[in-house]
Amino acid sequence: MKIVIDPTRCQGHGTCAALLAEYIEMDKWHYPILSRNQLKDSHLEAAKKAVQLCPELAIKIIE
Amino acid sequence: MTESTSTSIMAPSGARRLTLGWDSNWKTSNPEIAFAGDAQSRSRMSLSDHISNYGRIPTGFTYSLVSDSLRVANLTGRGGAKFPFYKKLAAVYQADRKKGCYIVANGAESEPLSIKDSTLLKTNPHLVIDGLVMVAEVLSAKGVYIYVKDKEAHSAVNAAIRERKERGFNEAKISIVDAPATYVAGQETSVIRRIEKGPALPKFSIDRVAVSGVKGQPTLLSNVETFAHLGLILRFGADWYRSGRSGFDSGSRLVTVSGAVGRPGLYEVSSGVSVGEILREAKAQSVRAVLVGGYFGGWLNVRDESELKLTYDDVTLAEKKLSIGAGILGVLSKETCPVVEAASIVDYLTEQSAGQCGPCVYGLPEISTAFARIALSSNVDRGISELKAVIPLVERRGGCQHPDGVIAHVRSTVAAFGDEIKLHKAGKCSVASSSHQSMLLPKKSQGNLAAASGR
Ligand code: SF4
Ligand code: SF4
């Protein structure tokens, strides 16, 4: 499974980076950079939470 | 006028396939190059004239016949992706089409330097429509769209559709959709959104348009010129299309030549001609540089005439890291500094961001500012190190190709004009005059680079 972020939706709030520090860093403009996107099973719950909490509905988990 | 039978039709050849019958002034000194001027002075070819020039519209194609013809003809998309068209067709054909599929001819032509698509639609819309209805039959398409740039193209296509209806043609229905005059309106996903009655803004998508395009269904989307060639290939055969000078390309293509030339406008050129041959017909003199492909294309540094011997096809151009792109050749004379021109274009493109994605919105102005430092010889080293730092933060992080296109332009400039940049480093420039008049930007968009550098 993979995490993807829709850059046209993301407004750079950074909630995702707090929840998924192992996958997401913030750039100097406070937009997320996916350092890796292959999701480990053990991180699935955290990722689902990030999907739910992203205020812009910008995050998706895909097969 | 009565319809001619196909036996009396002479297949058009060489550089007059798409521009056949436009005008008698098309002649140039090179039989492989036709000058088509611009659409302003031309009227639309009627359906009767179209049929007497090209013959009746054939029907009854199977997928395998179309696919084989396009593969043998070596037809590539004419919007800049240089992708073999039969592969695109195959992707749509093989996708899940249970809920139907769609076909879109993209005529948004958002590159300000291009006039080919709108001119083709204004003067010979039937060629484009022929190609569209032929593939629509093969794919049993649910909807067929032509996405047009302006009112004139809209009304020409509309009149052509009406003529076909009046003749009782039993073919796919075509809808016309208007593109707004923005740079991102021609991006694939912008086109799809506009057809779905949304704004013409890029949309982030994991799937390719061939799999999930209009209404989430498989969609065959290509440039309008691609469909015009397709209609002719299915009429006259792949071998006809391949005839002529040999080389890596086949058939002909439409090229818009602009900038420092005596005869700017639209040209149709046969495969195998060189960049220099085209520029000779366009009456270019003292060429300093050529922008090949458009704003998302790249630069050819013309140190001497021999650099123009390059054959105008994607395989040969690739050796110089260039590509045909949207069929644009923008010429700079020795009176214009190419680096300043490039920086002006990058500044223009920065303003054309659709403003949706952070890295594009914040990154492009930084790129533009750094690039202006190099162009204006104000601080070349600082400009270069800033570019090195910011480009990785922007590249491949937008929701569409726009920022990557800008980065490609910057990289190409730096790679092509090492000689010029060296001068700038020493605080000089090959062009004495300090006032830069852009040759390749739309008149109303002549920006202020100095302002960009101080941003
Ligand atoms: S939480 Fe959503 S909007 Fe915020 S930075 Fe992450 S992806 Fe962007
Ligand atoms: S990358 Fe730029 S132009 Fe493309 S969608 Fe995002 S903001 Fe718009």
Coordinates of C-alpha atoms and ligand atoms in Angstrom, one line a residue:
Chain A
M1 CA 0.0 0.0 0.0
K2 CA 1.1 3.5 -0.7
I3 CA 0.4 7.0 0.5
V4 CA -0.3 9.7 -2.0
I5 CA -0.9 13.4 -1.5
D6 CA -2.8 15.5 -4.0
P7 CA -0.7 18.7 -4.3
T8 CA -3.7 20.6 -5.8
R9 CA -5.6 20.1 -2.6
C10 CA -3.0 20.3 0.1
Q11 CA -2.8 23.6 1.9
G12 CA 0.2 22.7 4.0
H13 CA -1.3 22.5 7.5
G14 CA 1.2 19.7 8.4
T15 CA -1.2 17.5 10.4
C16 CA 0.0 14.6 8.3
A17 CA 3.7 15.1 9.1
A18 CA 3.0 15.0 12.8
L19 CA 1.2 11.7 12.4
L20 CA 3.5 10.1 9.9
A21 CA 6.9 11.5 10.7
E22 CA 8.6 8.5 9.2
Y23 CA 7.1 9.2 5.8
I24 CA 6.5 12.9 5.6
E25 CA 8.7 15.9 6.1
M26 CA 7.8 19.5 5.6
D27 CA 9.6 21.7 3.1
K28 CA 10.6 25.2 3.8
W29 CA 7.2 26.5 2.6
H30 CA 5.5 24.1 5.0
Y31 CA 4.2 21.6 2.3
P32 CA 4.7 17.9 2.8
I33 CA 7.4 15.9 1.0
L34 CA 6.9 12.2 0.9
S35 CA 10.3 10.8 1.8
R36 CA 8.9 7.3 1.1
N37 CA 5.5 6.1 0.1
Q38 CA 5.4 2.3 0.6
L39 CA 3.3 2.0 3.7
K40 CA 4.2 -0.7 6.3
D41 CA 1.3 -2.6 7.7
S42 CA 2.2 -1.5 11.2
H43 CA 1.7 2.2 10.1
L44 CA -1.7 1.6 8.4
E45 CA -3.7 2.9 11.4
A46 CA -1.7 6.1 11.7
A47 CA -2.0 6.6 7.9
K48 CA -5.8 6.1 8.1
K49 CA -5.9 8.7 10.8
A50 CA -3.9 11.1 8.7
V51 CA -6.4 10.6 5.8
Q52 CA -9.2 11.4 8.2
L53 CA -7.6 14.4 9.8
C54 CA -6.3 16.1 6.7
P55 CA -8.5 19.2 6.5
E56 CA -8.3 19.3 2.7
L57 CA -9.0 15.6 2.0
A58 CA -5.7 15.6 0.2
I59 CA -4.3 12.2 1.4
K60 CA -5.2 8.9 0.0
I61 CA -4.0 5.3 0.6
I62 CA -3.9 3.3 -2.6
E63 CA -3.2 -0.4 -3.3
Chain B
M1 CA -20.4 20.5 -56.8
T2 CA -20.7 16.7 -57.0
E3 CA -18.7 14.4 -54.9
S4 CA -15.8 12.9 -56.7
T5 CA -15.1 9.2 -56.6
S6 CA -12.1 8.1 -54.8
T7 CA -10.4 6.9 -58.0
S8 CA -10.1 10.4 -59.3
I9 CA -8.4 11.7 -56.2
M10 CA -4.7 12.3 -56.2
A11 CA -3.3 11.6 -52.7
P12 CA -1.8 14.8 -51.4
S13 CA 1.9 14.5 -50.9
G14 CA 5.1 16.0 -49.4
A15 CA 4.5 19.2 -47.5
R16 CA 0.9 19.7 -48.6
R17 CA -1.1 17.1 -46.8
L18 CA -2.9 19.2 -44.2
T19 CA -2.6 22.5 -45.9
L20 CA -3.7 21.3 -49.3
G21 CA -6.1 23.7 -51.1
W22 CA -5.6 26.6 -48.7
D23 CA -4.1 29.1 -50.9
S24 CA -2.0 29.5 -54.0
N25 CA 0.5 31.6 -52.1
W26 CA 1.8 28.7 -50.1
K27 CA 4.7 28.1 -52.4
T28 CA 8.2 28.3 -51.1
S29 CA 11.5 27.6 -52.9
N30 CA 11.7 24.2 -51.2
P31 CA 9.1 21.7 -52.3
E32 CA 9.3 19.9 -49.0
I33 CA 8.1 23.0 -47.1
A34 CA 4.8 24.8 -47.6
F35 CA 4.0 28.3 -46.2
A36 CA 0.5 28.4 -44.9
G37 CA 0.6 32.0 -43.4
D38 CA -2.0 32.5 -40.8
A39 CA -5.7 31.8 -40.6
Q40 CA -6.7 35.5 -40.6
S41 CA -6.8 35.8 -44.4
R42 CA -8.2 32.3 -45.1
S43 CA -11.6 30.9 -45.2
R44 CA -12.8 27.5 -44.1
M45 CA -12.6 24.7 -46.6
S46 CA -16.2 23.6 -47.3
L47 CA -17.2 20.0 -47.1
S48 CA -17.5 19.7 -50.9
D49 CA -14.0 21.1 -51.5
H50 CA -12.7 18.9 -48.7
I51 CA -14.2 15.8 -50.4
S52 CA -13.0 16.8 -53.9
N53 CA -9.5 17.3 -52.5
Y54 CA -9.2 14.3 -50.3
G55 CA -11.9 11.9 -51.4
R56 CA -14.9 10.4 -49.5
I57 CA -14.6 9.6 -45.9
P58 CA -14.0 5.9 -45.6
T59 CA -15.9 3.9 -43.0
G60 CA -16.0 0.3 -41.7
F61 CA -12.6 0.1 -40.0
T62 CA -11.7 -2.6 -37.5
Y63 CA -9.5 -1.9 -34.6
S64 CA -6.7 -4.1 -35.8
L65 CA -6.6 -2.4 -39.2
V66 CA -6.5 1.1 -37.6
S67 CA -3.9 0.0 -35.1
D68 CA -1.6 -1.6 -37.8
S69 CA -1.9 1.4 -40.1
L70 CA -1.0 3.9 -37.4
R71 CA 1.9 1.7 -36.2
V72 CA 3.3 1.3 -39.8
A73 CA 2.7 5.0 -40.5
N74 CA 4.7 5.8 -37.4
L75 CA 2.2 8.5 -36.3
T76 CA 3.1 10.2 -33.0
G77 CA 1.0 12.6 -31.0
R78 CA 1.3 16.2 -32.2
G79 CA 0.8 17.9 -28.8
G80 CA 4.4 17.4 -27.7
A81 CA 4.4 14.0 -26.0
K82 CA 6.0 12.3 -29.1
F83 CA 4.2 9.1 -28.0
P84 CA 3.3 6.5 -30.7
F85 CA -0.4 7.0 -31.3
Y86 CA -1.2 3.4 -31.8
K87 CA -0.1 2.7 -28.3
K88 CA -2.4 5.3 -26.9
L89 CA -5.2 3.9 -28.9
A90 CA -4.4 0.4 -27.6
A91 CA -4.4 1.6 -24.0
V92 CA -8.0 2.9 -24.4
Y93 CA -9.1 -0.1 -26.5
Q94 CA -7.8 -2.5 -23.8
A95 CA -9.2 -0.5 -20.9
D96 CA -12.5 -1.4 -19.3
R97 CA -14.9 0.2 -21.8
K98 CA -18.1 -1.4 -20.5
K99 CA -19.4 2.0 -19.4
G100 CA -18.2 3.6 -22.7
C101 CA -15.2 5.6 -23.6
Y102 CA -14.6 9.2 -24.8
I103 CA -12.5 10.8 -27.5
V104 CA -11.1 14.3 -27.2
A105 CA -9.2 16.4 -29.7
N106 CA -7.2 19.0 -27.8
G107 CA -7.1 22.3 -29.6
A108 CA -6.4 24.5 -26.6
E109 CA -3.0 25.4 -27.9
S110 CA -2.0 27.3 -24.8
E111 CA 1.5 27.8 -26.0
P112 CA 1.3 31.5 -27.0
L113 CA 3.9 30.9 -29.8
S114 CA 1.7 28.3 -31.6
I115 CA -0.9 29.0 -34.2
K116 CA -1.1 25.5 -35.8
D117 CA -4.1 24.0 -34.0
S118 CA -6.4 27.0 -34.2
T119 CA -5.4 27.6 -37.9
L120 CA -6.0 24.0 -38.8
L121 CA -9.4 24.1 -37.1
K122 CA -10.3 27.4 -38.8
T123 CA -9.3 26.4 -42.2
N124 CA -9.7 22.7 -42.4
P125 CA -11.9 21.4 -39.6
H126 CA -13.1 18.5 -41.7
L127 CA -9.7 16.9 -41.6
V128 CA -9.8 16.8 -37.8
I129 CA -13.4 15.6 -37.7
D130 CA -12.7 12.8 -40.2
G131 CA -10.0 11.4 -37.9
L132 CA -12.3 11.7 -34.9
V133 CA -15.3 10.0 -36.4
M134 CA -13.1 7.2 -37.7
V135 CA -11.7 6.3 -34.3
A136 CA -15.1 6.9 -32.7
E137 CA -16.5 4.1 -34.8
V138 CA -13.7 1.8 -33.9
L139 CA -14.0 2.4 -30.2
S140 CA -17.8 2.8 -30.2
A141 CA -17.1 6.0 -28.3
K142 CA -19.9 7.4 -26.1
G143 CA -18.8 11.0 -26.6
V144 CA -16.5 12.9 -28.9
Y145 CA -15.2 16.4 -28.1
I146 CA -13.2 19.1 -29.8
Y147 CA -11.7 21.5 -27.3
V148 CA -11.1 24.8 -29.0
K149 CA -9.1 27.9 -28.3
D150 CA -11.2 30.8 -29.6
K151 CA -14.4 31.9 -31.2
E152 CA -13.2 31.6 -34.8
A153 CA -12.2 28.0 -34.3
H154 CA -15.5 27.3 -32.5
S155 CA -17.6 28.7 -35.3
A156 CA -15.5 26.9 -38.1
V157 CA -15.9 23.6 -36.3
N158 CA -19.6 24.3 -35.7
A159 CA -20.2 25.1 -39.4
A160 CA -18.4 22.0 -40.5
I161 CA -20.5 19.8 -38.2
R162 CA -23.6 21.4 -39.6
E163 CA -22.5 20.7 -43.2
R164 CA -22.0 17.1 -42.4
K165 CA -25.4 16.8 -40.8
E166 CA -27.0 18.4 -43.8
R167 CA -25.3 15.9 -46.1
G168 CA -26.8 13.1 -44.0
F169 CA -23.5 11.7 -42.7
N170 CA -24.2 8.9 -40.3
E171 CA -21.4 9.4 -37.8
A172 CA -20.5 10.1 -34.2
K173 CA -21.9 13.3 -32.8
I174 CA -19.2 15.8 -31.9
S175 CA -19.5 18.4 -29.1
I176 CA -17.4 21.6 -29.0
V177 CA -16.0 22.8 -25.7
D178 CA -14.3 26.2 -25.3
A179 CA -10.9 26.5 -23.6
P180 CA -10.2 29.6 -21.6
A181 CA -7.1 31.5 -22.6
T182 CA -4.8 30.4 -19.8
Y183 CA -1.5 28.5 -20.0
V184 CA -2.7 25.5 -18.0
A185 CA -6.0 25.1 -19.9
G186 CA -4.3 22.7 -22.3
Q187 CA -3.0 20.3 -19.6
E188 CA -4.7 16.9 -20.0
T189 CA -6.5 16.9 -16.7
S190 CA -7.6 20.6 -17.2
V191 CA -9.2 19.5 -20.5
I192 CA -11.0 16.7 -18.8
R193 CA -12.3 18.9 -16.0
R194 CA -13.5 21.5 -18.5
I195 CA -15.4 18.9 -20.5
E196 CA -17.0 17.8 -17.3
K197 CA -18.2 21.4 -16.9
G198 CA -15.6 22.2 -14.2
P199 CA -12.9 24.8 -14.3
A200 CA -10.0 24.3 -16.8
L201 CA -7.6 23.6 -14.0
P202 CA -5.3 20.6 -13.6
K203 CA -6.5 17.8 -11.4
F204 CA -4.3 15.4 -9.5
S205 CA -4.9 11.9 -10.8
I206 CA -3.2 8.6 -10.1
D207 CA -4.5 7.0 -13.3
R208 CA -3.7 7.9 -16.8
V209 CA -6.4 9.6 -18.9
A210 CA -6.5 6.5 -21.2
V211 CA -7.8 4.5 -18.2
S212 CA -9.7 7.2 -16.3
G213 CA -10.5 10.4 -18.2
V214 CA -13.9 12.0 -18.9
K215 CA -16.4 10.9 -16.3
G216 CA -13.8 8.4 -15.0
Q217 CA -14.0 6.4 -18.2
P218 CA -11.2 5.5 -20.7
T219 CA -10.4 8.5 -22.9
L220 CA -8.4 8.9 -26.0
L221 CA -7.0 12.4 -25.8
S222 CA -4.7 13.9 -28.4
N223 CA -3.8 17.1 -30.2
V224 CA -6.1 18.1 -33.0
E225 CA -3.3 17.8 -35.6
T226 CA -2.9 14.1 -34.6
F227 CA -6.5 13.4 -35.6
A228 CA -6.1 15.2 -38.9
H229 CA -3.1 13.0 -39.9
L230 CA -5.0 10.0 -38.7
G231 CA -7.9 10.7 -41.1
L232 CA -5.5 10.9 -44.0
I233 CA -3.5 7.8 -43.1
L234 CA -6.8 5.8 -43.0
R235 CA -7.7 7.2 -46.4
F236 CA -4.5 6.8 -48.3
G237 CA -2.6 4.1 -46.3
A238 CA 0.4 3.9 -44.1
D239 CA 2.8 3.4 -47.1
W240 CA 1.6 6.7 -48.6
Y241 CA 2.3 8.4 -45.3
R242 CA 5.8 7.0 -45.1
S243 CA 6.6 8.0 -48.7
G244 CA 9.0 10.9 -49.2
R245 CA 12.4 11.6 -47.7
S246 CA 13.5 8.8 -45.4
G247 CA 14.4 9.5 -41.8
F248 CA 13.1 8.9 -38.3
D249 CA 9.9 10.7 -38.8
S250 CA 7.2 10.2 -41.5
G251 CA 4.5 12.2 -43.2
S252 CA 4.4 15.9 -42.5
R253 CA 3.9 18.2 -39.6
L254 CA 2.7 21.7 -38.8
V255 CA 5.3 24.1 -37.5
T256 CA 4.8 27.7 -36.2
V257 CA 7.9 29.9 -36.8
S258 CA 8.1 33.2 -34.9
G259 CA 10.6 35.7 -33.6
A260 CA 13.3 37.3 -35.7
V261 CA 12.2 36.1 -39.1
G262 CA 11.0 37.9 -42.2
R263 CA 8.2 35.5 -42.8
P264 CA 6.7 34.3 -39.5
G265 CA 3.7 32.0 -39.5
L266 CA 2.6 28.5 -40.1
Y267 CA 4.5 26.0 -42.2
E268 CA 3.8 22.4 -43.2
V269 CA 7.0 20.5 -43.5
S270 CA 7.8 17.0 -44.8
S271 CA 9.7 14.6 -42.7
G272 CA 13.4 14.8 -43.2
V273 CA 13.8 18.5 -43.6
S274 CA 16.4 20.3 -41.4
V275 CA 15.8 23.1 -39.0
G276 CA 17.9 25.3 -41.2
E277 CA 15.8 24.6 -44.3
I278 CA 12.7 25.7 -42.4
L279 CA 14.4 28.8 -41.1
R280 CA 15.6 29.7 -44.6
E281 CA 12.0 29.7 -45.9
A282 CA 11.0 31.8 -42.9
K283 CA 13.8 34.3 -43.9
A284 CA 15.7 34.1 -40.7
Q285 CA 19.0 36.0 -40.7
S286 CA 21.9 36.3 -38.2
V287 CA 20.4 33.6 -36.0
R288 CA 21.7 33.6 -32.5
A289 CA 19.5 30.9 -31.0
V290 CA 16.3 28.9 -31.6
L291 CA 13.7 28.0 -29.0
V292 CA 12.7 24.5 -30.2
G293 CA 9.3 23.1 -29.1
G294 CA 7.9 26.0 -27.2
Y295 CA 8.1 27.5 -23.7
F296 CA 8.4 23.9 -22.3
G297 CA 11.0 23.1 -24.9
G298 CA 14.6 23.9 -25.1
W299 CA 17.3 26.1 -26.7
L300 CA 19.6 25.5 -29.6
N301 CA 22.7 27.8 -29.3
V302 CA 23.6 28.7 -32.9
R303 CA 27.3 29.4 -32.8
D304 CA 27.5 29.0 -36.5
E305 CA 25.3 28.0 -39.4
S306 CA 26.2 24.4 -39.3
E307 CA 24.3 23.9 -36.1
L308 CA 21.1 24.4 -38.1
K309 CA 21.8 21.3 -40.2
L310 CA 19.9 19.2 -37.6
T311 CA 17.1 17.2 -39.1
Y312 CA 13.7 18.2 -37.6
D313 CA 12.7 15.0 -36.0
D314 CA 12.6 13.8 -32.4
V315 CA 15.4 11.3 -32.7
T316 CA 17.9 13.7 -34.1
L317 CA 16.8 16.6 -31.9
A318 CA 17.1 14.3 -28.9
E319 CA 20.9 14.3 -29.4
K320 CA 20.8 17.9 -28.5
K321 CA 18.3 17.3 -25.7
L322 CA 15.6 19.0 -27.8
S323 CA 12.3 17.8 -29.1
I324 CA 9.7 19.0 -31.6
G325 CA 7.2 19.6 -28.7
A326 CA 4.3 21.7 -29.9
G327 CA 5.9 22.3 -33.3
I328 CA 7.4 25.7 -32.4
L329 CA 10.6 27.3 -33.7
G330 CA 11.2 30.7 -32.0
V331 CA 14.1 32.5 -33.5
L332 CA 16.4 35.0 -31.8
S333 CA 18.8 37.2 -33.7
K334 CA 22.1 38.4 -32.5
E335 CA 20.5 41.5 -31.2
T336 CA 18.8 39.6 -28.4
C337 CA 20.5 38.0 -25.4
P338 CA 19.1 34.4 -25.3
V339 CA 19.5 34.2 -21.5
V340 CA 17.5 37.4 -20.9
E341 CA 14.8 36.1 -23.3
A342 CA 14.7 32.7 -21.5
A343 CA 14.4 34.5 -18.1
S344 CA 11.6 36.6 -19.4
I345 CA 9.8 33.5 -20.5
V346 CA 10.3 31.8 -17.2
D347 CA 9.0 34.9 -15.5
Y348 CA 5.9 34.8 -17.7
L349 CA 5.4 31.1 -16.9
T350 CA 5.7 31.7 -13.2
E351 CA 2.7 34.0 -13.5
Q352 CA 0.8 31.4 -15.4
S353 CA 0.8 29.0 -12.5
A354 CA -2.8 28.0 -11.7
G355 CA -2.0 28.7 -8.0
Q356 CA -3.2 25.4 -6.6
C357 CA 0.0 23.7 -5.4
G358 CA 2.4 25.0 -2.8
P359 CA 5.7 24.0 -4.5
C360 CA 4.5 25.7 -7.7
V361 CA 3.1 28.8 -6.1
Y362 CA 6.2 29.4 -3.8
G363 CA 8.9 27.6 -5.8
L364 CA 8.4 29.2 -9.3
P365 CA 8.9 32.8 -8.1
E366 CA 12.1 31.7 -6.4
I367 CA 13.3 30.0 -9.6
S368 CA 12.4 33.0 -11.6
T369 CA 14.2 35.4 -9.2
A370 CA 17.4 33.3 -9.2
F371 CA 17.3 33.0 -13.0
A372 CA 16.9 36.7 -13.4
R373 CA 20.1 37.3 -11.4
I374 CA 21.9 35.2 -14.1
A375 CA 20.2 36.9 -17.0
L376 CA 20.8 40.4 -15.7
S377 CA 24.4 39.7 -14.8
S378 CA 23.7 41.0 -11.3
N379 CA 24.9 38.0 -9.4
V380 CA 25.4 34.8 -11.5
D381 CA 27.0 32.7 -8.8
R382 CA 24.2 33.4 -6.3
G383 CA 21.6 32.7 -9.0
I384 CA 23.1 29.4 -9.8
S385 CA 23.4 28.2 -6.2
E386 CA 19.8 29.3 -5.5
L387 CA 18.6 27.4 -8.5
K388 CA 20.4 24.3 -7.3
A389 CA 18.8 24.6 -3.9
V390 CA 15.2 25.3 -5.0
I391 CA 14.8 23.1 -8.1
P392 CA 14.7 19.8 -6.1
L393 CA 12.0 21.3 -3.9
V394 CA 9.7 21.9 -6.9
E395 CA 10.5 19.2 -9.5
R396 CA 7.8 16.6 -9.7
R397 CA 5.9 18.1 -6.8
G398 CA 3.2 19.9 -8.8
G399 CA -0.2 18.6 -9.6
C400 CA 0.5 19.0 -13.3
Q401 CA 3.5 19.3 -15.7
H402 CA 3.7 23.1 -15.4
P403 CA 6.5 23.5 -12.9
D404 CA 8.5 20.7 -14.5
G405 CA 8.1 22.4 -17.9
V406 CA 9.6 25.6 -16.4
I407 CA 12.5 23.7 -14.8
A408 CA 13.2 22.1 -18.2
H409 CA 13.4 25.5 -19.8
V410 CA 15.8 26.7 -17.1
R411 CA 18.0 23.6 -17.4
S412 CA 18.1 23.9 -21.2
T413 CA 19.2 27.5 -21.0
V414 CA 22.0 26.8 -18.6
A415 CA 23.1 23.8 -20.7
A416 CA 23.0 25.6 -24.1
F417 CA 24.4 29.0 -23.2
G418 CA 27.5 28.3 -21.1
D419 CA 29.4 30.8 -23.3
E420 CA 26.9 33.6 -22.6
I421 CA 26.6 32.8 -18.9
K422 CA 30.3 33.1 -18.6
L423 CA 30.1 36.6 -20.0
H424 CA 27.4 37.4 -17.5
K425 CA 29.5 36.2 -14.7
A426 CA 32.0 38.9 -15.7
G427 CA 29.2 41.4 -15.6
K428 CA 28.9 41.6 -19.3
C429 CA 26.5 40.4 -22.0
S430 CA 27.0 39.6 -25.7
V431 CA 24.3 42.2 -26.5
A432 CA 25.3 45.8 -26.0
S433 CA 21.9 47.3 -25.6
S434 CA 20.6 47.2 -22.1
S435 CA 16.9 47.4 -23.1
H436 CA 15.6 44.0 -23.8
Q437 CA 12.6 43.8 -26.1
S438 CA 11.3 40.2 -25.9
M439 CA 10.9 38.5 -29.3
L440 CA 9.0 35.5 -28.1
L441 CA 6.6 36.6 -25.5
P442 CA 3.0 37.7 -26.2
K443 CA 3.0 41.5 -26.6
K444 CA 0.8 42.1 -23.5
S445 CA 3.0 40.0 -21.4
Q446 CA 6.3 41.8 -21.7
G447 CA 7.2 41.6 -18.1
N448 CA 9.8 43.4 -16.1
L449 CA 12.7 41.1 -15.3
A450 CA 14.4 43.7 -13.1
A451 CA 11.4 43.5 -10.9
A452 CA 11.6 39.7 -10.9
S453 CA 15.2 39.8 -9.8
G454 CA 14.4 42.0 -6.9
R455 CA 11.4 40.0 -5.8
Ligands
SF4_1 S1 -2.6 17.4 6.5 FE1 -3.4 17.5 4.4 S2 -3.4 19.7 3.9 FE2 -2.1 19.4 5.7 S3 0.0 19.2 4.9 FE3 -0.8 17.2 5.1 S4 -1.7 16.7 3.1 FE4 -1.4 18.9 3.2
SF4_2 S1 1.6 22.5 -10.5 FE1 1.2 24.6 -10.7 S2 0.1 24.9 -12.6 FE2 0.0 22.7 -12.0 S3 -1.9 22.4 -10.9 FE3 -0.3 22.9 -9.4 S4 -0.3 25.1 -9.1 FE4 -1.5 24.6 -11.0

